[in-house]
Amino acid sequence: MERKHPANLFVRDCITKALFKLMKKKNYYNISISELVKTAGVSRNSFYRNYQSVDEILRQYLTEHTSAWWSGFIAEPDRYSHVISEMFQHFLNMQEELRLLYKAGLSHLLMEHIIMCGKQSLTGEVSNAYQTAFMSGGLWGLTNEWVLRDMKETPEEMELLFFHQTQQENII
């Protein structure tokens, strides 16, 4: 059965919700597969049919939510000029899950995700690779600091900070 089959989508959703529920109650590294599948109401086989590790659940969660956001975003060209504030709004919509990632010491998963998203936009040109790496790194740094500061600034304020910071870095 392929991973996009409705039964697998349901199982993955149950597992993801169970993981976040458990992360609210206990240390991430103390969550066992047995406890996770029991909380999710699925079998161990269902877990291993869909995932190789617990970290993969979180990576898939980030990817699926960003893909859904991006699909909606690119469908409306008038929003393109505000891609940074839109991205921060997307992260703000996931604030509970992001806080749980940080609480568990898993901020690197968000960093990997932001960098992976940037690499998907590469054209193959060397200059584009460096520009994308620079922008991805800047977005990661800004996002990381924003989450560490409890996401107090609005997405619009974060967009202004991003463009102000990248303009200053281009001067150096």
mmCIF file of C-alpha atoms in Angstrom:
data_model
loop_
_atom_site.group_PDB
_atom_site.id
_atom_site.type_symbol
_atom_site.label_atom_id
_atom_site.label_comp_id
_atom_site.label_asym_id
_atom_site.label_seq_id
_atom_site.Cartn_x
_atom_site.Cartn_y
_atom_site.Cartn_z
ATOM 1 C CA MET A 1 0.000 0.000 0.000
ATOM 2 C CA GLU A 2 1.495 3.346 -0.987
ATOM 3 C CA ARG A 3 2.022 6.147 1.513
ATOM 4 C CA LYS A 4 -0.635 8.409 -0.059
ATOM 5 C CA HIS A 5 -3.384 5.832 0.306
ATOM 6 C CA PRO A 6 -6.231 7.219 2.476
ATOM 7 C CA ALA A 7 -5.651 4.542 5.140
ATOM 8 C CA ASN A 8 -1.983 5.504 5.397
ATOM 9 C CA LEU A 9 -2.828 9.207 5.509
ATOM 10 C CA PHE A 10 -5.190 8.510 8.400
ATOM 11 C CA VAL A 11 -2.581 6.410 10.242
ATOM 12 C CA ARG A 12 0.099 9.082 9.733
ATOM 13 C CA ASP A 13 -2.257 11.773 10.998
ATOM 14 C CA CYS A 14 -3.025 9.696 14.113
ATOM 15 C CA ILE A 15 0.670 9.092 14.755
ATOM 16 C CA THR A 16 1.566 12.766 14.269
ATOM 17 C CA LYS A 17 -1.181 13.954 16.613
ATOM 18 C CA ALA A 18 -0.164 11.336 19.188
ATOM 19 C CA LEU A 19 3.470 12.440 19.021
ATOM 20 C CA PHE A 20 2.633 16.096 19.645
ATOM 21 C CA LYS A 21 0.271 15.084 22.440
ATOM 22 C CA LEU A 22 3.032 13.063 24.112
ATOM 23 C CA MET A 23 5.579 15.836 23.569
ATOM 24 C CA LYS A 24 3.364 18.138 25.634
ATOM 25 C CA LYS A 25 3.523 15.716 28.546
ATOM 26 C CA LYS A 26 7.028 14.302 28.530
ATOM 27 C CA ASN A 27 10.556 14.543 27.250
ATOM 28 C CA TYR A 28 10.778 13.757 23.540
ATOM 29 C CA TYR A 29 13.643 11.327 24.039
ATOM 30 C CA ASN A 30 11.603 9.317 26.552
ATOM 31 C CA ILE A 31 8.773 8.658 24.083
ATOM 32 C CA SER A 32 8.902 5.054 22.922
ATOM 33 C CA ILE A 33 7.470 3.642 19.725
ATOM 34 C CA SER A 34 5.244 1.397 21.860
ATOM 35 C CA GLU A 35 3.842 4.372 23.759
ATOM 36 C CA LEU A 36 3.432 6.358 20.550
ATOM 37 C CA VAL A 37 1.472 3.675 18.691
ATOM 38 C CA LYS A 38 -0.658 2.961 21.766
ATOM 39 C CA THR A 39 -1.546 6.664 22.050
ATOM 40 C CA ALA A 40 -2.205 6.814 18.301
ATOM 41 C CA GLY A 41 -4.338 3.669 18.367
ATOM 42 C CA VAL A 42 -2.343 1.986 15.599
ATOM 43 C CA SER A 43 -0.034 -1.016 15.376
ATOM 44 C CA ARG A 44 3.769 -1.031 15.408
ATOM 45 C CA ASN A 45 3.577 -2.375 11.843
ATOM 46 C CA SER A 46 1.580 0.712 10.851
ATOM 47 C CA PHE A 47 4.282 2.909 12.328
ATOM 48 C CA TYR A 48 7.112 1.124 10.506
ATOM 49 C CA ARG A 49 5.118 1.003 7.262
ATOM 50 C CA ASN A 50 5.068 4.802 7.307
ATOM 51 C CA TYR A 51 8.187 5.890 9.181
ATOM 52 C CA GLN A 52 11.731 4.827 9.855
ATOM 53 C CA SER A 53 12.100 7.005 12.946
ATOM 54 C CA VAL A 54 10.214 9.381 15.218
ATOM 55 C CA ASP A 55 12.208 12.308 13.801
ATOM 56 C CA GLU A 56 10.775 11.439 10.379
ATOM 57 C CA ILE A 57 7.286 12.190 11.716
ATOM 58 C CA LEU A 58 8.370 15.727 12.529
ATOM 59 C CA ARG A 59 10.180 16.209 9.225
ATOM 60 C CA GLN A 60 7.102 15.023 7.341
ATOM 61 C CA TYR A 61 4.857 17.304 9.395
ATOM 62 C CA LEU A 62 6.986 20.328 8.481
ATOM 63 C CA THR A 63 7.134 19.328 4.815
ATOM 64 C CA GLU A 64 3.414 18.669 4.466
ATOM 65 C CA HIS A 65 2.384 21.899 6.176
ATOM 66 C CA THR A 66 4.830 23.977 4.166
ATOM 67 C CA SER A 67 3.766 22.318 0.910
ATOM 68 C CA ALA A 68 0.120 23.098 1.650
ATOM 69 C CA TRP A 69 0.988 26.715 2.507
ATOM 70 C CA TRP A 70 3.204 27.106 -0.578
ATOM 71 C CA SER A 71 0.521 25.720 -2.909
ATOM 72 C CA GLY A 72 -1.918 28.330 -1.662
ATOM 73 C CA PHE A 73 0.695 31.062 -1.774
ATOM 74 C CA ILE A 74 1.855 30.539 -5.368
ATOM 75 C CA ALA A 75 -1.748 30.425 -6.553
ATOM 76 C CA GLU A 76 -2.061 34.139 -5.710
ATOM 77 C CA PRO A 77 0.670 36.185 -7.455
ATOM 78 C CA ASP A 78 -0.402 39.415 -5.738
ATOM 79 C CA ARG A 79 0.983 37.933 -2.485
ATOM 80 C CA TYR A 80 4.510 37.313 -3.873
ATOM 81 C CA SER A 81 5.946 40.625 -2.712
ATOM 82 C CA HIS A 82 5.195 39.614 0.868
ATOM 83 C CA VAL A 83 6.719 36.137 0.807
ATOM 84 C CA ILE A 84 8.649 36.759 4.049
ATOM 85 C CA SER A 85 5.667 37.932 6.100
ATOM 86 C CA GLU A 86 3.597 35.141 4.577
ATOM 87 C CA MET A 87 6.257 32.613 5.613
ATOM 88 C CA PHE A 88 6.324 33.960 9.171
ATOM 89 C CA GLN A 89 2.527 33.790 9.274
ATOM 90 C CA HIS A 90 2.824 30.155 8.184
ATOM 91 C CA PHE A 91 5.233 29.495 11.062
ATOM 92 C CA LEU A 92 3.013 31.449 13.448
ATOM 93 C CA ASN A 93 0.160 29.122 12.503
ATOM 94 C CA MET A 94 2.394 26.235 13.643
ATOM 95 C CA GLN A 95 3.610 27.968 16.798
ATOM 96 C CA GLU A 96 2.517 25.239 19.219
ATOM 97 C CA GLU A 97 4.346 22.562 17.252
ATOM 98 C CA LEU A 98 7.436 24.758 16.790
ATOM 99 C CA ARG A 99 7.559 25.445 20.523
ATOM 100 C CA LEU A 100 7.440 21.705 21.153
ATOM 101 C CA LEU A 101 10.313 21.178 18.695
ATOM 102 C CA TYR A 102 12.400 23.770 20.502
ATOM 103 C CA LYS A 103 11.475 22.420 23.934
ATOM 104 C CA ALA A 104 12.726 19.008 22.774
ATOM 105 C CA GLY A 105 16.003 20.481 21.480
ATOM 106 C CA LEU A 106 15.022 19.763 17.875
ATOM 107 C CA SER A 107 15.347 23.231 16.364
ATOM 108 C CA HIS A 108 17.775 21.722 13.862
ATOM 109 C CA LEU A 109 14.793 20.047 12.163
ATOM 110 C CA LEU A 110 13.342 23.473 11.383
ATOM 111 C CA MET A 111 16.738 24.632 10.116
ATOM 112 C CA GLU A 112 17.048 21.565 7.870
ATOM 113 C CA HIS A 113 13.534 22.211 6.623
ATOM 114 C CA ILE A 114 14.155 25.860 5.729
ATOM 115 C CA ILE A 115 17.403 24.978 3.945
ATOM 116 C CA MET A 116 15.746 22.072 2.097
ATOM 117 C CA CYS A 117 12.952 24.387 0.917
ATOM 118 C CA GLY A 118 15.557 26.822 -0.401
ATOM 119 C CA LYS A 119 17.390 24.083 -2.292
ATOM 120 C CA GLN A 120 14.187 23.125 -4.064
ATOM 121 C CA SER A 121 14.227 26.530 -5.756
ATOM 122 C CA LEU A 122 17.718 26.138 -7.243
ATOM 123 C CA THR A 123 18.106 26.623 -10.985
ATOM 124 C CA GLY A 124 21.481 24.896 -11.253
ATOM 125 C CA GLU A 125 23.445 28.115 -11.714
ATOM 126 C CA VAL A 126 26.348 28.576 -9.302
ATOM 127 C CA SER A 127 25.380 32.152 -8.402
ATOM 128 C CA ASN A 128 21.829 31.004 -7.673
ATOM 129 C CA ALA A 129 23.156 28.280 -5.345
ATOM 130 C CA TYR A 130 25.091 30.823 -3.285
ATOM 131 C CA GLN A 131 22.237 33.329 -3.233
ATOM 132 C CA THR A 132 19.815 30.620 -2.137
ATOM 133 C CA ALA A 133 22.203 29.427 0.578
ATOM 134 C CA PHE A 134 22.605 33.000 1.805
ATOM 135 C CA MET A 135 18.863 33.648 1.863
ATOM 136 C CA SER A 136 18.075 30.287 3.495
ATOM 137 C CA GLY A 137 20.687 30.886 6.175
ATOM 138 C CA GLY A 138 19.360 34.372 6.826
ATOM 139 C CA LEU A 139 15.781 33.139 7.021
ATOM 140 C CA TRP A 140 16.835 30.359 9.389
ATOM 141 C CA GLY A 141 18.707 32.779 11.650
ATOM 142 C CA LEU A 142 15.827 35.221 11.744
ATOM 143 C CA THR A 143 13.249 32.465 12.305
ATOM 144 C CA ASN A 144 15.327 30.835 15.018
ATOM 145 C CA GLU A 145 15.764 34.084 16.916
ATOM 146 C CA TRP A 146 12.059 34.858 16.498
ATOM 147 C CA VAL A 147 11.037 31.493 17.966
ATOM 148 C CA LEU A 148 13.571 31.843 20.801
ATOM 149 C CA ARG A 149 12.058 35.266 21.579
ATOM 150 C CA ASP A 150 8.593 33.651 21.738
ATOM 151 C CA MET A 151 7.370 34.886 18.337
ATOM 152 C CA LYS A 152 6.391 38.296 19.708
ATOM 153 C CA GLU A 153 6.915 40.301 16.516
ATOM 154 C CA THR A 154 4.227 40.168 13.851
ATOM 155 C CA PRO A 155 4.955 38.537 10.495
ATOM 156 C CA GLU A 156 4.948 42.015 8.937
ATOM 157 C CA GLU A 157 7.564 43.217 11.437
ATOM 158 C CA MET A 158 9.684 40.164 10.653
ATOM 159 C CA GLU A 159 9.534 40.970 6.945
ATOM 160 C CA LEU A 160 10.785 44.487 7.636
ATOM 161 C CA LEU A 161 13.570 43.123 9.835
ATOM 162 C CA PHE A 162 14.580 40.584 7.180
ATOM 163 C CA PHE A 163 14.833 43.118 4.387
ATOM 164 C CA HIS A 164 16.583 45.627 6.625
ATOM 165 C CA GLN A 165 19.134 42.982 7.701
ATOM 166 C CA THR A 166 19.833 41.671 4.181
ATOM 167 C CA GLN A 167 20.310 45.233 2.888
ATOM 168 C CA GLN A 168 22.871 45.881 5.631
ATOM 169 C CA GLU A 169 24.683 42.602 4.881
ATOM 170 C CA ASN A 170 24.908 43.505 1.199
ATOM 171 C CA ILE A 171 26.750 46.686 2.175
ATOM 172 C CA ILE A 172 29.438 44.761 4.056
#
